[in-house]
Coordinates of C-alpha atoms and ligand atoms in Angstrom, one line a residue:
M1 CA 46.6 218.6 -11.7
T2 CA 50.0 218.6 -10.0
P3 CA 50.8 215.5 -8.0
K4 CA 50.9 216.0 -4.3
K5 CA 52.0 212.7 -2.9
I6 CA 54.4 210.1 -4.3
C7 CA 55.0 206.6 -2.9
G8 CA 58.2 204.7 -3.8
I9 CA 58.0 200.9 -3.3
G10 CA 61.5 199.5 -2.7
A11 CA 64.1 201.5 -0.6
G12 CA 67.1 200.1 -2.4
Y13 CA 70.0 201.6 -4.4
V14 CA 67.5 203.0 -7.0
G15 CA 64.4 203.7 -5.0
G16 CA 66.1 205.4 -2.0
P17 CA 68.3 208.0 -3.8
T18 CA 65.7 208.6 -6.5
C19 CA 62.9 209.4 -4.1
S20 CA 65.3 211.5 -1.9
V21 CA 66.2 213.7 -4.9
I22 CA 62.6 214.1 -5.9
A23 CA 61.9 215.3 -2.3
L24 CA 64.8 217.7 -2.4
K25 CA 63.7 219.2 -5.7
C26 CA 59.9 219.2 -5.1
P27 CA 59.3 220.7 -1.7
E28 CA 55.6 220.8 -2.5
I29 CA 55.4 217.0 -2.9
Q30 CA 55.3 214.6 0.0
V31 CA 57.5 211.6 -0.9
T32 CA 57.2 208.3 1.1
V33 CA 59.5 205.4 0.5
V34 CA 58.2 202.1 1.7
D35 CA 59.9 198.7 1.9
K36 CA 58.9 195.3 3.1
S37 CA 62.1 195.2 5.1
K38 CA 61.7 196.8 8.6
E39 CA 65.4 196.7 9.1
R40 CA 66.1 198.6 5.8
I41 CA 63.5 201.3 6.7
A42 CA 65.0 201.6 10.2
Q43 CA 68.4 202.2 8.6
W44 CA 67.0 204.9 6.3
N45 CA 65.6 206.6 9.4
S46 CA 68.9 206.4 11.3
N47 CA 72.2 208.2 11.0
K48 CA 73.8 205.4 9.1
L49 CA 72.0 205.0 5.8
P50 CA 71.8 201.4 4.4
I51 CA 73.8 202.5 1.3
Y52 CA 76.9 204.6 0.8
E53 CA 76.5 207.2 -1.9
P54 CA 78.4 210.5 -2.0
G55 CA 76.0 213.4 -1.2
L56 CA 73.1 211.2 -0.2
D57 CA 73.5 211.8 3.5
E58 CA 73.1 215.5 3.0
V59 CA 70.0 215.2 0.8
V60 CA 68.3 212.8 3.3
K61 CA 69.2 215.0 6.3
K62 CA 67.7 218.1 4.6
C63 CA 64.4 216.5 3.6
R64 CA 63.7 213.6 6.1
G65 CA 60.8 214.4 8.3
K66 CA 59.8 217.4 6.2
N67 CA 58.6 216.0 2.8
L68 CA 60.6 212.8 2.8
F69 CA 59.5 209.8 4.8
F70 CA 60.7 206.2 5.1
S71 CA 58.0 203.8 6.3
T72 CA 56.8 200.2 6.5
D73 CA 53.2 201.4 6.3
I74 CA 52.9 200.4 2.7
E75 CA 49.1 200.4 2.8
K76 CA 48.7 204.0 3.9
S77 CA 51.3 205.2 1.5
I78 CA 49.8 203.5 -1.5
K79 CA 46.3 204.7 -0.6
E80 CA 47.4 208.3 -0.3
A81 CA 49.7 208.6 -3.3
D82 CA 48.9 210.1 -6.7
I83 CA 52.0 208.5 -8.3
I84 CA 53.5 205.2 -7.2
F85 CA 57.0 204.3 -8.3
I86 CA 57.9 200.6 -8.3
S87 CA 61.6 200.2 -7.6
V88 CA 61.8 196.7 -6.2
N89 CA 64.5 194.4 -7.4
T90 CA 64.2 192.3 -10.6
P91 CA 66.9 189.6 -10.1
T92 CA 67.8 187.0 -12.7
K93 CA 65.7 183.9 -12.3
N94 CA 67.5 181.0 -10.6
F95 CA 65.0 178.3 -11.3
G96 CA 62.6 177.0 -13.9
N97 CA 61.9 178.5 -17.3
G98 CA 64.5 181.1 -18.2
K99 CA 66.8 180.1 -15.3
G100 CA 70.0 182.1 -15.2
R101 CA 68.8 184.6 -17.8
A102 CA 65.2 185.8 -17.6
A103 CA 64.3 188.5 -15.1
D104 CA 62.3 187.3 -12.1
L105 CA 59.3 189.7 -12.0
K106 CA 57.7 188.2 -8.9
Y107 CA 58.4 191.4 -6.8
V108 CA 57.1 193.7 -9.5
E109 CA 54.0 191.6 -9.9
G110 CA 53.6 191.4 -6.1
A111 CA 53.7 195.2 -6.0
A112 CA 51.1 195.5 -8.7
R113 CA 48.8 193.1 -6.9
M114 CA 49.2 195.0 -3.7
I115 CA 48.4 198.3 -5.4
A116 CA 45.2 196.8 -7.0
E117 CA 44.1 195.5 -3.6
L118 CA 44.7 198.7 -1.7
A119 CA 44.0 201.6 -4.1
T120 CA 40.6 203.3 -3.7
E121 CA 41.4 206.2 -6.1
N122 CA 43.0 206.6 -9.5
K123 CA 46.7 206.0 -9.6
I124 CA 49.6 206.5 -11.9
V125 CA 52.0 203.5 -11.5
V126 CA 55.5 204.1 -12.7
E127 CA 58.0 201.3 -13.5
K128 CA 61.3 202.4 -12.2
S129 CA 62.8 199.0 -12.0
T130 CA 64.5 197.7 -15.1
V131 CA 62.2 195.2 -16.6
P132 CA 61.8 193.2 -19.8
V133 CA 60.0 194.8 -22.8
R134 CA 56.2 194.6 -22.4
S135 CA 56.3 194.3 -18.6
A136 CA 54.1 197.4 -18.4
E137 CA 51.5 195.3 -20.2
S138 CA 51.6 192.7 -17.5
I139 CA 51.3 195.3 -14.8
I140 CA 48.3 197.0 -16.4
N141 CA 46.6 193.6 -16.9
I142 CA 47.0 192.8 -13.2
L143 CA 45.8 196.2 -12.2
R144 CA 42.8 196.3 -14.5
A145 CA 41.7 192.8 -13.8
N146 CA 41.7 193.5 -10.0
H147 CA 40.6 197.1 -9.9
K148 CA 37.9 198.4 -7.6
P149 CA 34.8 200.1 -9.1
G150 CA 35.6 203.5 -10.4
V151 CA 39.4 203.2 -9.9
T152 CA 41.5 203.6 -13.1
Y153 CA 45.2 203.1 -13.6
Q154 CA 47.9 204.4 -16.0
V155 CA 51.2 202.6 -16.1
L156 CA 54.3 204.5 -17.2
S157 CA 57.8 203.3 -17.9
N158 CA 60.4 205.7 -16.4
P159 CA 63.7 203.8 -16.3
E160 CA 66.5 205.1 -14.1
F161 CA 69.9 205.7 -15.5
L162 CA 71.8 206.5 -12.3
A163 CA 75.2 204.8 -11.8
E164 CA 76.2 203.9 -8.3
G165 CA 78.9 206.1 -6.7
T166 CA 77.5 209.1 -8.7
A167 CA 73.8 208.6 -8.1
I168 CA 73.1 212.0 -6.6
D169 CA 74.8 213.9 -9.4
D170 CA 73.2 211.7 -12.0
L171 CA 69.8 212.3 -10.5
L172 CA 70.4 216.1 -10.3
H173 CA 71.8 216.4 -13.8
P174 CA 70.6 213.5 -15.9
D175 CA 71.5 213.5 -19.6
R176 CA 67.8 212.7 -20.2
V177 CA 64.7 211.5 -18.4
L178 CA 62.7 208.9 -20.3
I179 CA 58.9 208.5 -19.9
G180 CA 57.0 205.9 -21.8
G181 CA 53.2 205.7 -21.8
E182 CA 50.1 204.7 -23.5
D183 CA 49.2 206.5 -26.7
S184 CA 45.8 207.7 -25.5
A185 CA 44.3 210.8 -23.9
E186 CA 44.6 209.2 -20.5
G187 CA 48.1 208.0 -21.2
R188 CA 49.3 211.4 -22.4
A189 CA 47.7 213.0 -19.3
A190 CA 49.6 210.6 -17.0
I191 CA 52.9 211.3 -18.9
E192 CA 52.2 215.0 -18.4
Q193 CA 51.8 214.6 -14.6
L194 CA 55.1 212.8 -14.3
C195 CA 56.8 215.5 -16.5
K196 CA 55.6 218.1 -14.0
V197 CA 57.5 216.4 -11.2
Y198 CA 60.8 216.3 -13.2
E199 CA 60.3 219.8 -14.6
N200 CA 61.0 221.1 -11.1
W201 CA 64.7 220.7 -11.9
I202 CA 65.1 219.3 -15.4
P203 CA 64.6 221.3 -18.5
R204 CA 61.7 220.1 -20.6
K205 CA 63.9 219.5 -23.6
N206 CA 65.8 216.8 -21.6
I207 CA 62.6 214.9 -20.9
L208 CA 61.8 212.4 -23.6
T209 CA 58.4 210.9 -24.0
M210 CA 57.7 207.9 -26.1
N211 CA 55.7 204.7 -26.3
T212 CA 56.0 202.3 -23.4
W213 CA 57.8 199.5 -25.2
S214 CA 60.5 201.9 -26.6
S215 CA 61.1 203.2 -23.2
E216 CA 61.5 199.8 -21.7
L217 CA 63.8 198.6 -24.4
S218 CA 65.9 201.8 -24.3
K219 CA 66.9 201.1 -20.8
L220 CA 68.1 197.5 -21.6
A221 CA 69.8 198.9 -24.8
A222 CA 71.6 201.7 -22.9
N223 CA 73.1 199.2 -20.4
A224 CA 73.9 196.7 -23.2
F225 CA 75.8 199.4 -25.2
L226 CA 77.7 200.5 -22.1
A227 CA 78.7 197.0 -21.2
Q228 CA 79.6 196.3 -24.8
R229 CA 82.1 199.2 -24.9
I230 CA 83.8 197.7 -21.8
S231 CA 83.9 194.2 -23.3
S232 CA 85.3 195.7 -26.5
I233 CA 88.2 197.5 -24.9
N234 CA 88.8 194.5 -22.6
S235 CA 89.0 192.3 -25.6
L236 CA 91.7 194.6 -27.0
S237 CA 93.5 194.6 -23.7
A238 CA 94.4 191.0 -24.4
V239 CA 95.7 191.9 -27.8
C240 CA 97.8 194.7 -26.2
E241 CA 99.3 192.3 -23.6
A242 CA 100.3 189.9 -26.4
T243 CA 101.8 192.6 -28.7
G244 CA 103.3 195.4 -26.6
A245 CA 100.6 197.9 -27.4
D246 CA 99.2 199.8 -24.5
V247 CA 95.4 199.7 -24.1
S248 CA 95.2 203.2 -22.5
E249 CA 96.9 204.7 -25.6
V250 CA 94.6 202.8 -27.9
A251 CA 91.5 203.9 -25.9
L252 CA 92.8 207.5 -26.1
A253 CA 93.3 207.4 -29.8
V254 CA 90.0 205.7 -30.4
G255 CA 88.0 207.8 -28.0
L256 CA 89.2 211.1 -29.5
D257 CA 87.1 210.3 -32.5
S258 CA 84.0 212.4 -31.7
R259 CA 81.8 209.7 -33.3
I260 CA 83.1 207.2 -30.7
G261 CA 83.7 209.4 -27.6
S262 CA 86.1 208.7 -24.7
K263 CA 83.8 207.5 -21.9
F264 CA 83.5 203.8 -20.8
L265 CA 86.7 202.8 -22.5
Q266 CA 88.7 202.1 -19.3
A267 CA 90.0 198.5 -19.6
S268 CA 89.5 196.6 -16.3
V269 CA 89.4 193.3 -14.6
G270 CA 85.8 193.2 -15.9
F271 CA 82.5 195.0 -15.3
G272 CA 80.4 194.2 -12.2
G273 CA 77.3 195.7 -10.6
S274 CA 73.7 194.7 -10.3
C275 CA 72.7 195.8 -13.8
F276 CA 74.9 195.1 -16.7
Q277 CA 75.0 191.3 -16.5
K278 CA 71.4 190.9 -15.4
D279 CA 70.1 193.2 -18.1
I280 CA 72.1 191.7 -20.9
L281 CA 71.0 188.2 -19.9
N282 CA 67.5 189.5 -19.9
L283 CA 67.9 190.9 -23.4
V284 CA 69.4 187.7 -24.6
Y285 CA 66.5 185.7 -23.2
I286 CA 64.0 188.1 -24.8
C287 CA 65.7 187.7 -28.2
E288 CA 65.6 183.9 -27.8
C289 CA 61.9 184.0 -27.0
L290 CA 61.3 186.2 -30.0
N291 CA 63.1 183.6 -32.2
L292 CA 66.1 185.9 -32.9
P293 CA 69.0 183.6 -32.1
E294 CA 71.6 185.6 -34.0
V295 CA 70.7 188.7 -32.0
A296 CA 70.8 186.7 -28.8
D297 CA 74.3 185.3 -29.6
Y298 CA 75.6 188.8 -30.4
W299 CA 74.7 190.2 -27.0
Q300 CA 75.7 187.0 -25.1
Q301 CA 79.2 187.5 -26.4
V302 CA 79.5 190.7 -24.3
I303 CA 78.9 188.6 -21.2
N304 CA 81.3 185.9 -22.4
M305 CA 84.1 188.4 -22.9
N306 CA 83.5 189.7 -19.4
E307 CA 83.9 186.2 -18.0
Y308 CA 87.0 185.7 -20.0
Q309 CA 88.5 188.9 -18.7
K310 CA 87.9 188.0 -15.1
S311 CA 89.4 184.5 -15.6
R312 CA 92.3 185.9 -17.7
F313 CA 93.3 188.3 -14.9
S314 CA 93.0 185.7 -12.2
A315 CA 95.1 183.3 -14.3
Q316 CA 97.7 185.9 -14.8
V317 CA 98.1 186.4 -11.1
I318 CA 98.6 182.7 -10.5
E319 CA 100.9 182.2 -13.5
S320 CA 103.1 185.1 -12.5
L321 CA 103.4 183.8 -8.9
F322 CA 105.3 180.7 -10.3
N323 CA 102.1 178.9 -11.2
T324 CA 101.1 178.3 -7.6
V325 CA 99.5 180.4 -4.9
T326 CA 99.0 177.6 -2.4
D327 CA 99.6 179.0 1.1
K328 CA 100.8 182.3 -0.4
Q329 CA 99.7 185.5 1.3
I330 CA 97.9 187.7 -1.1
A331 CA 96.4 191.2 -0.4
L332 CA 93.2 192.0 -2.2
L333 CA 92.7 195.7 -2.3
G334 CA 89.1 196.7 -3.2
F335 CA 86.1 194.5 -3.0
A336 CA 83.3 196.8 -4.3
F337 CA 82.3 196.5 -8.0
K338 CA 83.6 200.1 -8.5
K339 CA 84.9 203.0 -6.4
N340 CA 82.6 205.1 -4.2
T341 CA 80.1 202.4 -3.4
G342 CA 79.9 199.7 -0.8
D343 CA 78.0 197.5 -3.2
T344 CA 79.6 194.1 -4.1
R345 CA 76.9 192.7 -6.4
E346 CA 78.6 190.8 -9.3
S347 CA 81.9 192.4 -8.2
P348 CA 84.8 191.0 -10.3
A349 CA 86.7 190.9 -6.9
I350 CA 84.5 188.0 -5.9
H351 CA 85.5 186.0 -9.0
V352 CA 89.2 186.8 -8.4
A353 CA 89.0 185.9 -4.7
K354 CA 87.2 182.7 -5.4
T355 CA 89.9 181.6 -8.0
L356 CA 92.7 182.4 -5.6
L357 CA 91.0 180.6 -2.7
D358 CA 90.3 177.6 -4.9
E359 CA 94.1 177.5 -5.6
G360 CA 94.9 177.5 -1.9
A361 CA 95.9 181.2 -1.3
K362 CA 95.4 183.1 2.0
L363 CA 93.7 186.4 1.3
H364 CA 94.0 189.7 3.2
I365 CA 91.2 191.8 2.1
Y366 CA 90.7 195.6 2.5
D367 CA 87.9 197.8 1.0
P368 CA 87.2 201.3 2.4
K369 CA 83.4 200.9 2.3
V370 CA 82.4 197.2 2.1
E371 CA 81.5 195.7 5.5
E372 CA 83.4 192.6 6.7
E373 CA 80.1 190.7 7.0
Q374 CA 79.3 191.4 3.3
I375 CA 82.6 190.1 2.2
M376 CA 82.2 186.9 4.2
V377 CA 78.6 186.4 2.8
D378 CA 79.9 186.9 -0.8
L379 CA 82.7 184.4 -0.4
S380 CA 81.0 181.8 1.8
H381 CA 78.2 181.3 -0.8
S382 CA 78.2 177.6 -1.6
C383 CA 78.2 178.5 -5.4
V384 CA 81.5 180.4 -4.9
I385 CA 83.6 178.1 -2.7
A386 CA 83.5 174.3 -2.7
E387 CA 84.1 174.1 1.1
P388 CA 82.6 177.2 2.7
E389 CA 83.8 176.3 6.2
M390 CA 87.5 176.3 5.1
I391 CA 87.4 179.9 4.0
K392 CA 87.2 181.4 7.5
N393 CA 90.8 180.2 8.1
R394 CA 92.0 181.6 4.8
I395 CA 90.5 185.0 4.8
S396 CA 91.3 188.0 7.0
I397 CA 89.6 191.3 6.6
H398 CA 91.6 194.4 7.4
K399 CA 90.8 198.0 8.4
H400 CA 93.7 199.5 6.5
A401 CA 95.6 198.8 3.3
Y402 CA 98.9 198.9 5.2
D403 CA 97.8 196.0 7.5
A404 CA 96.3 194.1 4.6
T405 CA 99.6 194.2 2.6
K406 CA 102.0 193.4 5.4
N407 CA 104.0 190.2 4.9
T408 CA 102.2 189.3 1.7
H409 CA 103.7 188.0 -1.5
A410 CA 101.5 190.0 -3.8
I411 CA 98.9 192.8 -4.0
V412 CA 95.9 192.3 -6.3
L413 CA 94.0 195.5 -7.0
C414 CA 90.3 195.0 -7.9
T415 CA 88.7 198.4 -7.3
E416 CA 89.9 201.8 -8.3
W417 CA 89.5 203.7 -5.0
D418 CA 91.2 207.1 -5.0
E419 CA 92.9 206.3 -1.7
F420 CA 94.9 203.4 -3.4
V421 CA 96.7 206.0 -5.5
E422 CA 97.7 207.9 -2.4
L423 CA 99.2 205.0 -0.5
D424 CA 102.9 205.1 0.5
Y425 CA 104.1 202.2 -1.7
R426 CA 107.7 202.4 -0.4
R427 CA 106.4 201.6 3.1
I428 CA 104.2 198.8 1.6
Y429 CA 107.1 197.4 -0.3
A430 CA 109.4 197.4 2.7
N431 CA 106.9 195.2 4.6
M432 CA 106.2 192.7 1.9
M433 CA 107.9 189.4 1.0
K434 CA 110.3 189.6 -2.0
P435 CA 109.9 189.5 -4.9
A436 CA 106.9 191.8 -4.3
Y437 CA 104.2 191.8 -6.9
I438 CA 101.4 194.2 -7.8
F439 CA 98.6 193.2 -10.1
D440 CA 96.7 196.3 -11.1
G441 CA 93.3 195.1 -12.3
R442 CA 92.2 198.7 -12.9
K443 CA 95.3 200.0 -14.7
F444 CA 95.3 203.2 -12.6
L445 CA 98.5 203.2 -10.5
D446 CA 101.8 204.8 -11.5
H447 CA 103.5 201.7 -12.7
E448 CA 106.8 203.4 -13.6
E449 CA 107.1 204.6 -10.0
L450 CA 106.2 201.2 -8.5
R451 CA 108.7 199.6 -10.8
K452 CA 111.4 202.0 -9.5
I453 CA 110.5 201.1 -5.9
G454 CA 111.2 197.4 -6.8
F455 CA 107.8 195.9 -7.4
I456 CA 107.1 193.5 -10.2
V457 CA 104.1 195.0 -11.9
R458 CA 101.4 193.4 -14.0
T459 CA 98.4 195.2 -15.3
I460 CA 95.6 194.9 -17.8
G461 CA 96.4 195.8 -21.4
K462 CA 100.1 196.3 -21.1
K463 CA 103.1 193.9 -21.3
I464 CA 104.9 192.8 -18.1
M465 CA 107.4 195.2 -16.8
K466 CA 110.6 194.0 -15.1
T467 CA 111.6 195.2 -11.6
G468 CA 113.6 198.4 -11.3
I469 CA 116.4 196.6 -9.5
S470 CA 117.0 193.6 -11.7
Ligands
UDX1 C1 66.7 198.2 -8.7 C2 65.8 197.6 -9.6 O1 64.6 197.7 -9.2 C3 66.4 196.8 -10.7 O2 65.5 196.4 -11.6 C4 67.3 197.6 -11.4 O3 67.9 196.9 -12.4 C5 68.4 198.1 -10.4 O4 67.7 198.8 -9.4 P1 68.1 198.1 -6.5 O5 67.5 199.3 -6.1 O6 69.5 198.1 -6.9 O7 67.3 197.5 -7.8 O8 67.7 196.9 -5.6 P2 67.8 196.7 -4.1 O9 68.9 197.6 -3.5 O10 67.9 195.2 -3.9 O11 66.4 197.3 -3.6 C6 65.2 196.7 -3.7 C7 64.4 197.0 -2.5 O12 63.0 196.6 -2.7 C8 64.9 196.2 -1.2 O13 65.1 197.1 -0.2 C9 63.7 195.2 -0.9 O14 63.5 195.0 0.4 C10 62.5 196.0 -1.5 N1 61.4 195.1 -1.9 C11 61.6 194.0 -2.7 C12 60.1 195.4 -1.4 O15 60.0 196.4 -0.6 N2 59.1 194.6 -1.7 C13 59.2 193.5 -2.5 O16 58.3 192.8 -2.7 C14 60.5 193.2 -3.0
UDX2 C1 75.2 201.1 -14.7 C2 74.8 202.2 -15.7 O1 76.0 203.0 -15.9 C3 73.7 203.0 -15.3 O2 73.3 204.0 -16.3 C4 72.5 202.1 -15.0 O3 71.4 202.9 -14.5 C5 72.9 201.0 -14.0 O4 74.0 200.3 -14.5 P1 76.5 201.0 -12.4 O5 76.5 199.5 -12.6 O6 76.0 201.5 -11.1 O7 75.6 201.7 -13.5 O8 78.0 201.6 -12.6 P2 78.9 201.8 -13.9 O9 79.6 203.1 -13.7 O10 78.1 201.8 -15.2 O11 80.0 200.6 -13.8 C6 79.6 199.3 -14.1 C7 80.9 198.5 -14.1 O12 81.6 198.7 -15.3 C8 81.8 198.7 -12.9 O13 82.3 197.4 -12.5 C9 82.9 199.5 -13.5 O14 84.1 199.4 -12.8 C10 83.0 199.0 -14.9 N1 83.6 199.9 -15.9 C11 83.0 201.1 -16.1 C12 84.8 199.5 -16.5 O15 85.3 198.5 -16.3 N2 85.3 200.4 -17.5 C13 84.7 201.6 -17.8 O16 85.2 202.3 -18.6 C14 83.5 202.0 -17.1

């Protein structure tokens, strides 16, 4: 049987784009994305989608109202669906057992309970959210303990590997699709049904099927490996700064070894985003629970190195500005955790901004896609700033990089937006206090050119350069 109706629970960064691409590629399937937030659903039904993702607008415009629907009628959508994707968030627990490390599965569990309560026919329930190993077992236990007579369930693990900023392309051309399921006739039949959905645009050889636990762990492992590469190159960036080696040259030389490969070797101010930290903390917690402390310590070090990198970069800024930034005007360019997204979750810019504010600096912030309100929320959080009220007087948000940099002592670059490469740095230099500093936290500007203009440039993974005029 080919599935006719799909319900996606959770209209976030993962659920929204994933369901939109399924609708695009499977015109025969009706896809409904539901969310408990009325506001979020209203945004999905408006001209300004709740998330910025290149290519997403076009996909939604093409399918919305035809075979793609965004709705708050969760009940109807669950009842009608053959396949239900769970894409609700799984934040790190901030209380109780596992606080600060374990994934909080209350939303996933809530979704499972809701399905059990509403479903009157057999369902395939798909874990899209990244979850700890053996979560599928908890979901199936909830479903089977609460099932209505005659209703059966299969739970599949189908983790999503899309990265923000390239989500649509990643969904259209994934390296692989992973489906984990029960090793039984019913389990294999459910896997087959989900395969049929993906086979509408993905070659069968790229669809991997395996046991549920392997699939769940593979997702955590993939994120841990990616983050580990960044922490590895970032650790070497400190060695480069101390020795005169250039981390880009090292990354090039290392990455040309086909066994290592060149991707994810860009040294930076540190990795951010909703997944890497959360998933590694989760992996560490699982290892501790399994009494594998050496393995837990190993992965914890990836996070520790990332914290070190963010602190090291912030400290460099302060140290270079004569060890004090009190009342200095500093332009912060880029606030998102990477380019081509408006998402600020775990963005290293938050860490840098907090440190500079704590030291008494005045910040002028510009990001092409992050809303002013979001920046204020991120920086007013009581965990971030000791005196939240004070920050309003010390932060201004700008609509252009030129305004943000005017009359400042230094520019701190936290996100690698393409438009920052194109800026007229002569014009910027002319309007800044002197000496004018640039701290390139992404190592992506033309430092030689900036030096010629007169800037003092500092960047990750390369020794300080003197100004062109001195
Ligand atoms: C997802 C995941 O589910 C997470 O595990 C993974 O690691 C990253 O991707 P994401 O899509 O980024 O998270 O989260 P978010 O943008 O916060 O979206 C989650 C949505 O689920 C929100 O719109 C929220 O309102 C909705 N939700 C949450 C529900 O509809 N019901 C709930 O009970 C909880
Ligand atoms: C990541 C995974 O890539 C994706 O497969 C998974 O589904 C979700 O988590 P995402 O967090 O959206 O995706 O973006 P990603 O491109 O992985 O970047 C994460 C962070 O690492 C960003 O802050 C980015 O700037 C940083 N990064 C990435 C580096 O610092 N250097 C690199 O070489 C690559």
